[in-house]
Coordinates of C-alpha atoms in Angstrom, one line a residue:
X77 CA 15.9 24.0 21.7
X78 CA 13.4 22.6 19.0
X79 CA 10.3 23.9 18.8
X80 CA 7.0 22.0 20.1
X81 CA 4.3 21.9 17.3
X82 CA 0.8 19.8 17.9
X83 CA -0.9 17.4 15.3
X84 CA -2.5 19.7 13.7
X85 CA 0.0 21.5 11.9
X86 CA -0.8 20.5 8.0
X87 CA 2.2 18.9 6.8
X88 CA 1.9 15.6 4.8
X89 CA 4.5 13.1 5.2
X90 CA 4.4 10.4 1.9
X91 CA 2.1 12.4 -0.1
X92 CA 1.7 16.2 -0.5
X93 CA 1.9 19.2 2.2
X94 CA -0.6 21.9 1.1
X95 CA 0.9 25.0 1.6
X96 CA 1.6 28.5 0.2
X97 CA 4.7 29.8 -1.7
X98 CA 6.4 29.7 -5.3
X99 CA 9.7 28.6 -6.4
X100 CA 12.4 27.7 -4.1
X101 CA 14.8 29.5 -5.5
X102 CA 16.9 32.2 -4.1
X103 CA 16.8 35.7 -5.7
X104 CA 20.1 37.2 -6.6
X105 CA 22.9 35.7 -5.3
X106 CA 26.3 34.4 -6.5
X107 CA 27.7 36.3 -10.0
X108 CA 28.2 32.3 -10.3
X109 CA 24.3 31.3 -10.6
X110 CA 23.8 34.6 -12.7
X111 CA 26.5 33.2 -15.4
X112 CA 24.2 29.7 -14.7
X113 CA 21.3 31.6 -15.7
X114 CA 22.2 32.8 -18.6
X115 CA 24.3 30.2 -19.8
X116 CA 21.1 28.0 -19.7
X117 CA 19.3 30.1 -21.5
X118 CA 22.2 30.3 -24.6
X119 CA 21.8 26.8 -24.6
X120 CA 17.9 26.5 -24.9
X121 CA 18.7 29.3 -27.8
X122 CA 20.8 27.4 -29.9
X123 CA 19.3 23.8 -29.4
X124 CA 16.1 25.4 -30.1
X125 CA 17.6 27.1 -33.4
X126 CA 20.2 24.8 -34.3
X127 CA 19.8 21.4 -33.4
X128 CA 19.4 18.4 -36.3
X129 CA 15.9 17.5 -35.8
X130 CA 13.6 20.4 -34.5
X131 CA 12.3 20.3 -31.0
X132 CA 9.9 23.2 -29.4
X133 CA 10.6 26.0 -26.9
X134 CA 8.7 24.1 -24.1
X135 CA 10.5 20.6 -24.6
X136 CA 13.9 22.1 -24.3
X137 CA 12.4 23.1 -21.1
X138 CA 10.7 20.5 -20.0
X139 CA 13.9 18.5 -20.2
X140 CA 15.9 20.8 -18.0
X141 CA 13.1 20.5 -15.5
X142 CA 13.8 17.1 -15.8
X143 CA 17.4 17.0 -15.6
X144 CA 17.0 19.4 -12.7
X145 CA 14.9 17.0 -11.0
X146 CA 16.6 13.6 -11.8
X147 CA 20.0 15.1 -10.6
X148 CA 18.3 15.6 -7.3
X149 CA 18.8 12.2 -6.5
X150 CA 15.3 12.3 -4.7
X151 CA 12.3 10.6 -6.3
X152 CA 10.1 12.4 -4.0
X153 CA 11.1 16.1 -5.1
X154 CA 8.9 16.4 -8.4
X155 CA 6.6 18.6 -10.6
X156 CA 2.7 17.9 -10.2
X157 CA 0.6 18.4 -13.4
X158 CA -2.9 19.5 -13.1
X159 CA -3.7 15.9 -14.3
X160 CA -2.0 14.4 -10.7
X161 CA -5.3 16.8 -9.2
X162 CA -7.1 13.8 -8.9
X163 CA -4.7 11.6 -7.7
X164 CA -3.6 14.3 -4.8
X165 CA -7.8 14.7 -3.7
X166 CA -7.7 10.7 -3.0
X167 CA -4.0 10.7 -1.4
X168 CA -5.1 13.3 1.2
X169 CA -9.0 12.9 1.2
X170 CA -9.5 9.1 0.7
X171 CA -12.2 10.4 -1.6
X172 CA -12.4 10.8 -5.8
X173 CA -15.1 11.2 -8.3
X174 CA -15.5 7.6 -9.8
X175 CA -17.8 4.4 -10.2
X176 CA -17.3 2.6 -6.6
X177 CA -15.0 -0.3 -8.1
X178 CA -11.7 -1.7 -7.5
X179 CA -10.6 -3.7 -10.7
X180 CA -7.7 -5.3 -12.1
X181 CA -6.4 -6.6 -15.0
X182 CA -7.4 -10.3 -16.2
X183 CA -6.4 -12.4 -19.1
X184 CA -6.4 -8.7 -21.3
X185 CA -9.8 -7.1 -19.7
X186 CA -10.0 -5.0 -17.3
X187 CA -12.3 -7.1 -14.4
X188 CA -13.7 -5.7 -11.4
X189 CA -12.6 -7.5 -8.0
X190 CA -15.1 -5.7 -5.8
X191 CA -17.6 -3.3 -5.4
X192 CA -17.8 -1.0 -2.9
X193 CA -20.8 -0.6 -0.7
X194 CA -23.0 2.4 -1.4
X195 CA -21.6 3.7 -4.6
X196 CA -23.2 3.8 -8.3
X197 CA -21.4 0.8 -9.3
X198 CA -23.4 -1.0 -6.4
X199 CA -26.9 0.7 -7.4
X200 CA -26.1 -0.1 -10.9
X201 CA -25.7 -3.5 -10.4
X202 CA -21.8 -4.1 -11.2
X203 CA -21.3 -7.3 -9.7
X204 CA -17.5 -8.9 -8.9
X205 CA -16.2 -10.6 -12.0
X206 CA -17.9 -8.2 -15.0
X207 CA -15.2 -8.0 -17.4
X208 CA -15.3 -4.4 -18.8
X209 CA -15.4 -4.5 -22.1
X210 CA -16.0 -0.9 -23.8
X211 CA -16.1 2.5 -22.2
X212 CA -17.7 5.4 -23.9
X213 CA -17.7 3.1 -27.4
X214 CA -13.8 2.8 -27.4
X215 CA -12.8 -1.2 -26.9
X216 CA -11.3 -1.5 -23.0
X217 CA -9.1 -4.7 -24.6
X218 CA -5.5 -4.5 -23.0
X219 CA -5.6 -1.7 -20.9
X220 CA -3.5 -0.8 -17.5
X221 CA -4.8 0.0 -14.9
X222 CA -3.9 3.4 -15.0
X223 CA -6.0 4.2 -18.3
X224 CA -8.4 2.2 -16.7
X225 CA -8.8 4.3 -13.5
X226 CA -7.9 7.9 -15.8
X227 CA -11.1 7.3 -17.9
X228 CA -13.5 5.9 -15.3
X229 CA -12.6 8.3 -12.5
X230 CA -14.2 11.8 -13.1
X231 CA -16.4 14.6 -11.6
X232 CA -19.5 13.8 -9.5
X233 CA -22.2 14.0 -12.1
X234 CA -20.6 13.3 -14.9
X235 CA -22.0 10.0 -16.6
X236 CA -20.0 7.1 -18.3
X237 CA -21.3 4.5 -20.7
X238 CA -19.5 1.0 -20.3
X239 CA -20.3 -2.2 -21.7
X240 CA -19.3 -5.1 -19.5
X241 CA -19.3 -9.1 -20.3
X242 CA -21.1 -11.1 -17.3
X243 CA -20.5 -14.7 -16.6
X244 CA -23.4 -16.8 -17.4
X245 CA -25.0 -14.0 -19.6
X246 CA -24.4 -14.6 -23.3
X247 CA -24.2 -11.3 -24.6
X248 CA -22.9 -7.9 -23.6
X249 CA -24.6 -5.9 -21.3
X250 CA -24.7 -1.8 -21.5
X251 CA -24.6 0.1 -18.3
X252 CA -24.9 4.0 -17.9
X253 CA -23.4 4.8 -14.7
X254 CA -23.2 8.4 -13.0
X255 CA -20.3 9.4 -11.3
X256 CA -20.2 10.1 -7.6
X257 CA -17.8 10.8 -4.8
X258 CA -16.4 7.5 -3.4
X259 CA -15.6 7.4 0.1
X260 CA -12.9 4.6 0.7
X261 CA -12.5 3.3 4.0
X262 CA -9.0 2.9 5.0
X263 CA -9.4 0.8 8.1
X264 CA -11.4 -2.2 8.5
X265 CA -10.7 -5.0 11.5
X266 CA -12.7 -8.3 12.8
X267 CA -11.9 -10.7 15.6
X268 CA -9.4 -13.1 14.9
X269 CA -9.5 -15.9 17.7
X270 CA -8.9 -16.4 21.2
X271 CA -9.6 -12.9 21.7
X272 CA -7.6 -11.2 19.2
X273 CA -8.4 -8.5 17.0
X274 CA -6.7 -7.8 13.3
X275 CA -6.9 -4.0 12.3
X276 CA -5.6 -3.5 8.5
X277 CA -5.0 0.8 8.3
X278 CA -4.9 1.2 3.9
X279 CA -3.7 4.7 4.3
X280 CA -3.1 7.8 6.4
X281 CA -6.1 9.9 4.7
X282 CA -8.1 12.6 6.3
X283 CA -10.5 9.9 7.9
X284 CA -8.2 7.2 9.1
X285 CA -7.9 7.9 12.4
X286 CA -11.6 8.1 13.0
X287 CA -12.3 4.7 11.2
X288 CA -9.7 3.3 13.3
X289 CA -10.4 4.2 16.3
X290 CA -14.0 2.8 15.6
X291 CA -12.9 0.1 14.3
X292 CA -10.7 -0.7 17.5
X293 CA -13.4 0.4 20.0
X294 CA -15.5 -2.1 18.4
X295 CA -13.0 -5.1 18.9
X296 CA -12.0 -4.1 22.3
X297 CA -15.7 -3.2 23.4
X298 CA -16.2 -7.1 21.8
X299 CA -13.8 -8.7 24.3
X300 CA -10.3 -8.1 22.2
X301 CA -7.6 -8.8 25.0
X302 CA -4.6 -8.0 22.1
X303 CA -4.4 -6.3 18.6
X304 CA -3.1 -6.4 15.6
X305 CA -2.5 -3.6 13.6
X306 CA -1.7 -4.0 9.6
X307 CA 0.6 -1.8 7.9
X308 CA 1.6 -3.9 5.1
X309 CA 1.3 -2.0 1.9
X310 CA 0.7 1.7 3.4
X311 CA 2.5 4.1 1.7
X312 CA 1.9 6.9 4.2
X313 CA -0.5 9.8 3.7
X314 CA -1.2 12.8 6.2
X315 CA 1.2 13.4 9.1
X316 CA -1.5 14.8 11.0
X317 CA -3.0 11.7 10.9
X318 CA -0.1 9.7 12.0
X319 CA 0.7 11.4 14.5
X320 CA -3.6 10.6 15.6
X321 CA -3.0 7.1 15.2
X322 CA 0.3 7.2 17.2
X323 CA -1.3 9.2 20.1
X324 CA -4.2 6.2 20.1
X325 CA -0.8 4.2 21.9
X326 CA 0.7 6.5 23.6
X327 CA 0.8 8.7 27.1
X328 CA 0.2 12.3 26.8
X329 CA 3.4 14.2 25.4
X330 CA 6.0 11.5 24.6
X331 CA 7.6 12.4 21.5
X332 CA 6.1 10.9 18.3
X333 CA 8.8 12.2 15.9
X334 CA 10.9 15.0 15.3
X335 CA 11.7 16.4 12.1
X336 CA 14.9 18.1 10.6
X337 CA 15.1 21.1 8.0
X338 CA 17.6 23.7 7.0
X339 CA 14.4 25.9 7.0
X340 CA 13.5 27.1 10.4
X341 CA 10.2 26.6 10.4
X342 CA 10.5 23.0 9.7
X343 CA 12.7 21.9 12.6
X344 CA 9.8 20.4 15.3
X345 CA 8.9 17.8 17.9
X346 CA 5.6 16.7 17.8
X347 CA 4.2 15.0 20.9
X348 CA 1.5 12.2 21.8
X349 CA -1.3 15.1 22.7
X350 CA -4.3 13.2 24.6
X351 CA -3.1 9.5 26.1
X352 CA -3.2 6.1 25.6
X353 CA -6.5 5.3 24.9
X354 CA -6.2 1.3 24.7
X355 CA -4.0 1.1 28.0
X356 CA -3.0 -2.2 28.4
X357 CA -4.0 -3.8 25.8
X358 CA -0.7 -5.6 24.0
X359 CA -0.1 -4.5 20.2
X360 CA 1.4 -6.1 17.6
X361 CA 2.2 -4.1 14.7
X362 CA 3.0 -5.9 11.4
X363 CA 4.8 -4.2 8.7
X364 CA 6.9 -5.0 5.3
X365 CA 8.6 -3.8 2.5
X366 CA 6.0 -1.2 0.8
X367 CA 5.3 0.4 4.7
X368 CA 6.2 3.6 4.0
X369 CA 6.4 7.4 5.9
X370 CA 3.5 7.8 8.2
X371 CA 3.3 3.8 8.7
X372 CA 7.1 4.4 9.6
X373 CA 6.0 6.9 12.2
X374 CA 3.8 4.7 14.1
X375 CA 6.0 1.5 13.7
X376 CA 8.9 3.9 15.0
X377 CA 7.6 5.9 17.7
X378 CA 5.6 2.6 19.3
X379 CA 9.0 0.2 18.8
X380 CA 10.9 3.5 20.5
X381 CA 9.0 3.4 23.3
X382 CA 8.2 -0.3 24.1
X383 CA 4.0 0.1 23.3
X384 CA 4.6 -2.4 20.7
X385 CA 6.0 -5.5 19.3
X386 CA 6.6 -5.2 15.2
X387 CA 6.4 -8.5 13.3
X388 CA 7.2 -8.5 9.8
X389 CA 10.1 -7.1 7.2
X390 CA 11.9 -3.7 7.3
X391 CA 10.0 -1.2 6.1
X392 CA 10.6 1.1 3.0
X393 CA 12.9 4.1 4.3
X394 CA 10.6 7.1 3.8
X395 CA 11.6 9.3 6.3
X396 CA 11.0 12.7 4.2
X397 CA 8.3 15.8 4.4
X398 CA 7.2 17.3 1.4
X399 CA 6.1 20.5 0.4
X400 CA 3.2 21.6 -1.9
X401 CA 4.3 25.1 -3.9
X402 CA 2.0 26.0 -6.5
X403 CA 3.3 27.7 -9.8
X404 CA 2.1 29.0 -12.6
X405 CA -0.6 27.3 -15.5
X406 CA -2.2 25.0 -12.8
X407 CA 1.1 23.3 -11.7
X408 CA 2.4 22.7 -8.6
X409 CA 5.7 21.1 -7.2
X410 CA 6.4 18.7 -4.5
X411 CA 9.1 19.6 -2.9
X412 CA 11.8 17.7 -0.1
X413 CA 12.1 20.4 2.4
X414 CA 12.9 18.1 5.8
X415 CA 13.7 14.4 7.0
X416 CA 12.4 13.0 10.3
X417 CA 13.8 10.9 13.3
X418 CA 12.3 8.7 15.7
X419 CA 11.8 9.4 19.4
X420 CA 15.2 7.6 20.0
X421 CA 16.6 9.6 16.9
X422 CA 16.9 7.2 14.2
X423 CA 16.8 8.2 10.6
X424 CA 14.3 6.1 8.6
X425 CA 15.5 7.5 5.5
X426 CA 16.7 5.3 3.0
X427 CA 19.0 6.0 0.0
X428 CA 16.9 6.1 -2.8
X429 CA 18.8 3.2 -5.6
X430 CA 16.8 2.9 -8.7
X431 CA 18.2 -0.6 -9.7
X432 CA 16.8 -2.0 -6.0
X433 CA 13.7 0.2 -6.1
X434 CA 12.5 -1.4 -9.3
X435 CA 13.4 -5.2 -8.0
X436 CA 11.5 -4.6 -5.2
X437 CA 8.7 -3.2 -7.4
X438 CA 8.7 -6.4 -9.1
X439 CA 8.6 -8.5 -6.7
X440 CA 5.4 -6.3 -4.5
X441 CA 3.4 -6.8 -7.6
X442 CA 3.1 -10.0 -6.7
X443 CA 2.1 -9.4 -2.8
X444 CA -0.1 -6.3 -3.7
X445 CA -1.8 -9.4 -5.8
X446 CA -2.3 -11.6 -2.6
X447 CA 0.0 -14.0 -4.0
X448 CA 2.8 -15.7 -1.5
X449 CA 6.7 -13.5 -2.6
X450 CA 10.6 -14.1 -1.7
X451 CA 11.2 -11.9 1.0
X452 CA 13.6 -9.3 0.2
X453 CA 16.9 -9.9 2.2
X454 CA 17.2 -7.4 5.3
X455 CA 20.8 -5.6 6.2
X456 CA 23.4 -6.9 7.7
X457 CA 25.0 -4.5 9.3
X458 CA 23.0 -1.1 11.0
X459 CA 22.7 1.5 13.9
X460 CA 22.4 0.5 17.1
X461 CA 20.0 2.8 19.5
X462 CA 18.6 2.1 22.6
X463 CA 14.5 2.3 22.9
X464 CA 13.2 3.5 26.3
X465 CA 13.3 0.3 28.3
X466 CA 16.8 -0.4 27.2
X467 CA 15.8 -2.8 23.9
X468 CA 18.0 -2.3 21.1
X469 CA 16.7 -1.6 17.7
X470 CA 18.3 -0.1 14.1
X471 CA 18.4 3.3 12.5
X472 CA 20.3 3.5 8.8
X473 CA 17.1 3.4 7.0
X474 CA 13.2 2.1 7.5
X475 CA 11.9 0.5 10.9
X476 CA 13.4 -2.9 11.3
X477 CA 10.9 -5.6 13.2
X478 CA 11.6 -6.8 16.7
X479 CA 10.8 -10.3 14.7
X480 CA 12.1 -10.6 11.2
X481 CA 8.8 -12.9 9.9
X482 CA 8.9 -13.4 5.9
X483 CA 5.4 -14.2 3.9
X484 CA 4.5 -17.7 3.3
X485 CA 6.6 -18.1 -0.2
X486 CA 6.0 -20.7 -2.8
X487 CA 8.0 -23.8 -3.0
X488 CA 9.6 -25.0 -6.0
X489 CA 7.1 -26.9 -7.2
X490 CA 4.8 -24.4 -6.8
X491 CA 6.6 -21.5 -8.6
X492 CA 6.8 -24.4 -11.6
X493 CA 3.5 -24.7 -11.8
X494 CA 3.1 -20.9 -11.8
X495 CA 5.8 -20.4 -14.3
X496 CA 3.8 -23.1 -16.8
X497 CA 0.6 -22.7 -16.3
X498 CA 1.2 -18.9 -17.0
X499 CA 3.6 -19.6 -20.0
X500 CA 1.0 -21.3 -21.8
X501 CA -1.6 -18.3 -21.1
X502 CA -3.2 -19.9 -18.1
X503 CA -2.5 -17.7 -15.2
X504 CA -3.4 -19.4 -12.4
X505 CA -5.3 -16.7 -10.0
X506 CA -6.8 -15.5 -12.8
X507 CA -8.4 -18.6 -13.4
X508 CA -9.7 -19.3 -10.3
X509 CA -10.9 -16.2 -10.1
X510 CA -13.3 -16.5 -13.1
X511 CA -14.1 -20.2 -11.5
X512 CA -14.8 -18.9 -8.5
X513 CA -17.3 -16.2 -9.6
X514 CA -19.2 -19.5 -11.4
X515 CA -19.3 -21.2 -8.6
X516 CA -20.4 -18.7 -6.4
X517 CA -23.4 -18.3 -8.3
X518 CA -24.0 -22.1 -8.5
X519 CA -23.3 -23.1 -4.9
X520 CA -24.5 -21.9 -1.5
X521 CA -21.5 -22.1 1.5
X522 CA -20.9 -20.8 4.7
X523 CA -17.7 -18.2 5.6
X524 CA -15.2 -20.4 7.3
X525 CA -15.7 -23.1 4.6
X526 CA -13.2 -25.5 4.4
X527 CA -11.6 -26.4 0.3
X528 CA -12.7 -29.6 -1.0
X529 CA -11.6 -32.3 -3.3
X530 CA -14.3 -31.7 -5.6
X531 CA -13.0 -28.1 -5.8
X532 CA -9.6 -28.8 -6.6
X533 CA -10.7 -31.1 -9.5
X534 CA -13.4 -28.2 -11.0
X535 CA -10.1 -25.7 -11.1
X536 CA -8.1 -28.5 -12.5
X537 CA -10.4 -28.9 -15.4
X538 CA -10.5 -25.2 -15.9
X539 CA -6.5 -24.9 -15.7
X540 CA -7.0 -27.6 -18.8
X541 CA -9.7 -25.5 -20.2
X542 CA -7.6 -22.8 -20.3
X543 CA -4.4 -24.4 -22.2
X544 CA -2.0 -24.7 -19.3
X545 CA 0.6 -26.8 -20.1
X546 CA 0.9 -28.8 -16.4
X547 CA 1.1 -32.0 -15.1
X548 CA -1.8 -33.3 -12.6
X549 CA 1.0 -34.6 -11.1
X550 CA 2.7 -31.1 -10.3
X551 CA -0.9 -29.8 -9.6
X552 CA -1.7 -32.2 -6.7
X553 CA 1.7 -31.4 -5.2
X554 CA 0.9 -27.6 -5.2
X555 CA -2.5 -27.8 -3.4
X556 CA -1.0 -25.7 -0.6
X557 CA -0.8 -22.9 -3.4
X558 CA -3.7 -23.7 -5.1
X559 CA -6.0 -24.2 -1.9
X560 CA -4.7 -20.4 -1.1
X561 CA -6.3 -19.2 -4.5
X562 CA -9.5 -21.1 -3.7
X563 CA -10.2 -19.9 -0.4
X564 CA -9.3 -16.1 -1.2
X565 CA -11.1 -15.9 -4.6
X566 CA -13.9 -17.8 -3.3
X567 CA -14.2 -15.9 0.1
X568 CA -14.2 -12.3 -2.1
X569 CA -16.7 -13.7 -5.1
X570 CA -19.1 -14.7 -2.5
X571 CA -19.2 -12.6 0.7
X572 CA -16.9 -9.6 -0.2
X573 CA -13.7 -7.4 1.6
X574 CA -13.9 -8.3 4.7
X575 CA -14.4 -12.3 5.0
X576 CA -11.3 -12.4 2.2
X577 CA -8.9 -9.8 4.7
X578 CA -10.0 -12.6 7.2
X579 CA -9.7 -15.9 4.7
X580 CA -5.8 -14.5 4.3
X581 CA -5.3 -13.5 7.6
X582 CA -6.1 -16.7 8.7
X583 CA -3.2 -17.9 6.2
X584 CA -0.7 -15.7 6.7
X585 CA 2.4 -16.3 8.6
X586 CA 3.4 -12.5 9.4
X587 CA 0.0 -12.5 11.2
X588 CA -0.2 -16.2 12.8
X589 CA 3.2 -14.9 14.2
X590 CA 1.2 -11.9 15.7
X591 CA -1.5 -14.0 17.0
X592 CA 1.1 -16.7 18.8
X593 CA 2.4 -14.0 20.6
X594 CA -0.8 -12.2 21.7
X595 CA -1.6 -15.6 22.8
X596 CA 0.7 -15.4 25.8
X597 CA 0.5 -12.3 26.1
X598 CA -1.8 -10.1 28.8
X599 CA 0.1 -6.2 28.5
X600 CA 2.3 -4.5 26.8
X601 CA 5.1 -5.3 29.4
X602 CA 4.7 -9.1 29.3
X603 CA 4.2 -9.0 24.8
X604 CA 7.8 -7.6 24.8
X605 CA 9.1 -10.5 27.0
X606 CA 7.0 -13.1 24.8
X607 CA 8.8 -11.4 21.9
X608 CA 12.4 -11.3 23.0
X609 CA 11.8 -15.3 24.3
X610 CA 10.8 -16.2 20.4
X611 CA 13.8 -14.1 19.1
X612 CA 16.3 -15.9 21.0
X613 CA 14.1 -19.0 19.9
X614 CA 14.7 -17.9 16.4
X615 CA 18.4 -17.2 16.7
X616 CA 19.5 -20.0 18.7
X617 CA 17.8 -22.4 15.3
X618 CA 20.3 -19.9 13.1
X619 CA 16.6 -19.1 11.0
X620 CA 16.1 -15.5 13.1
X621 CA 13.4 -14.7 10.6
X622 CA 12.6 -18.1 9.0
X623 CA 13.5 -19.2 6.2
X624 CA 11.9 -18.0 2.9
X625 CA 11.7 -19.6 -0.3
X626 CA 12.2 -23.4 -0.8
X627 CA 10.5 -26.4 -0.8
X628 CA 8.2 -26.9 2.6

């Protein structure tokens, strides 16, 4: 018999699990892993001594820490540096020592997108579209993202000097700006229509299940008579605070998930500890591709036992605990020590394959961006297990939807447009965006503004500006795309986060899907018929989760 463990146990599922301990290795042993030892170590003697070109002590090492790892096979088992500190506060916090900005790469400069309320950037006077220019007297010109957020992230205190180009000011402008802790909210939600609320959860951080649960309360208090919750995107976080979120769903002690270790201590069930608190409200959950670990575990446990309907693509397969050991010189290593099931008993581990991890890396740059992508193709051929009212779903690796619904994709001649425009240095959503900053400042409109003509000619003539090679012909027959860009970059530039989540919501088939089936929908019991009725819909027109790609 497993044993029963509550929420609050601190393992972290997708991120780190804080915990005690050193290396996982077992003293002794074999005369086998002796001869191992110390054949290792006459290796790393004579490569040290011998080899053609001269390489240090701690390389040699570093590479068989590396080998060690790679051989693994698991891309989750790896050594933390004390520069990944930062990086593991925000994972499991939701917090980090920075400016209050979320930026992004454009046309070589790094640009800030938004600005977050309350923070230093905001008192400041950062304002979306500041291109940031230097930083601390070094040229910012071409960097990632990554540099980017290493050199601007910092401790609270600390100041930074940054020199920023602003549209419609011809000259540079210095700003000194003193670092503080950033809270990011993970959840934020608004009413859709006819009654519907849209919930997007960012991440499983320390907070999430208290933004979410005002967010929701909010909604429902407002007259929400179904929801939509968003995983698209969420790479996971804290198990304890999936296993909050799940419990939001579910009655008092129905399994959430269970998870599975050769280490005793690890084996567990973890149950739903309080009760539904949104009873009979119908939920849709929407997940894709890049829904990983603690977004499996809600997905999972609500599809297992009929609380939900998910819409979307199958999820990413992270069905894996890790373990925080910390060694020696400020290191620390993240270590695989269990995989977990659903209530039903599905494995939502995936096998890890490099080749396909890296394609579908690709092709989520573009979503993460905002921008319309293929769908990935779903399996063919998977487990069959039976959820509580009899339903079948699939094991053999992520949570696969009830409803297979792709993202709107580009059609042909949109992608050519894309593919010439960008060619000849114009990249389309960058362009916009920069427009759309301008003529935020120029113009007053109301949210729920509809995109003009006179629009769609002002970003023509800045396409031209630019140098994009493209045809007005091929531009007037990708207004569909091109009305997208307007409508998001305008609905950011000029009334931030929110109205944009609602601008794309609005345009998005995953959640239209949602919303059609909330529409007929008054409880859980009846969403699950609604859904099965459009599934057999889908299958009996051979398109069982529409057709990506091609021309509309």
């Amino acid at each position: 018999m497993r044993a029963q463990r509550s929420w609050t146990t601190g393992v972290l599922v997708g991120a780190i699990a804080l915990t005690t301990g050193g290396w996982l290795i077992q003293q002794g042993g074999a005369n086998g892993a002796v001869e191992s030892r110390r054949l290792l170590e006459e290796i790393h003697r004579l490569l040290a001594d011998r080899f053609v070109e001269e390489v240090s002590a701690d390389e040699l090492y570093r590479m068989a820490i590396d080998g060690m790892l790679d051989n693994l096979g698991d891309p989750y088992t790896t050594i933390l540096e004390p520069r990944d500190s930062e990086d593991l506060r925000f994972t499991t916090t939701g917090n980090y020592g920075g400016l209050g900005v979320r930026i992004e790469p454009k046309d070589g400069w790094i640009t800030v997108v938004q600005v977050l309320p309350n923070s230093p950037a905001l008192r400041e006077g950062l304002e979306v579209g500041d291109r940031i220019i230097e930083v601390e007297g070094e040229s910012a010109e071409d960097w990632s993202v990554d540099k980017a957020v290493n050199t601007l992230r910092g401790e609270r205190g600390d100041p930074v000097n940054i020199t920023i180009a602003r549209v419609g000011v011809n000259r540079p402008l210095a700003i000194r700006i003193v670092r503080d802790v950033i809270q990011v909210r993970q959840a934020q939600g608004f009413m859709l229509h006819d009654g519907i609320g849209y919930v997007v959860l960012r991440q499983f951080s320390r907070q999430a299940k208290e933004e979410l649960v005002e967010t929701l309360d909010r909604l429902v208090n407002g007259g929400a008579g179904g929801l939509i919750l968003d995983l698209r995107r969420n790479p996971g976080g804290l198990l304890p605070e999936g296993i909050e979120v799940t419990d939001l769903f579910l009655d008092r002690g129905q399994e959430i998930v269970e998870t599975r270790s050769r280490l005793a201590d690890q084996n567990y069930t973890y149950r739903a500890p309080s009760g539904d608190r949104y009873t009979d409200v119908p939920l849709v959950v929407v997940v894709d591709g890049l829904s990983a670990s603690a977004s499996e575990i809600v997905a999972g446990a609500l599809q297992d036992h009929d609380r939900a309907v998910i819409v979307g693509t199958t999820t990413f397969g992270k069905g894996s605990v890790q373990t925080l050991y910390r060694l020696s010189g400020n290191n620390g290593m993240k270590v695989t020590t269990a995989r977990w099931h659903t209530p039903v008993g599905r494995s939502i581990s995936k096998a890890f394959d490099r080749t396909n991890a890296l394609r579908e890396l690709a092709a989520s740059a573009v979503a993460i961006s905002g921008e319309p992508v293929a769908a990935p193709s779903e399996p063919e051929e998977r487990e069959e297990f039976l959820t509580d009212g009899g339903r079948t779903v699939y094991g053999g690796g992520g949570i696969t939807p009830d409803l297979i619904v792709y993202r709107d994709t580009l059609s042909t001649v949109e992608q050519e447009l894309r593919r010439l425009a960008t060619g000849s240095g114009a990249i389309p959503r960058n362009i916009v965006f920069r427009w759309a900053v301008e003529y935020a400042q120029d113009h007053d409109f109301e949210e729920g503004f509809s995109v003009t003509q006179a629009m769609r000619d002002e970003v023509w003539s800045e396409l031209m500006a630019a140098g994009a090679e493209v045809e007005r012909e091929l531009f007037d027959g990708s207004q569909t795309y091109v009305d997208w860009l307007i409508a998001d970059e305008l609905a950011g530039a000029e009334f931030g986060e929110v109205p944009q989540l609602k601008s794309r919501a609005l345009r998005d088939a995953q959640v239209q899907m949602a919303v059609e089936l909330l529409r007929e929908a008054d409880s859980p019991e009846t969403l699950l018929a609604v859904a099965a009725r459009a599934a057999e819909a889908r299958a009996a027109e051979g398109t069982p989760g529409g057709a990506p790609g091609g021309d509309r």
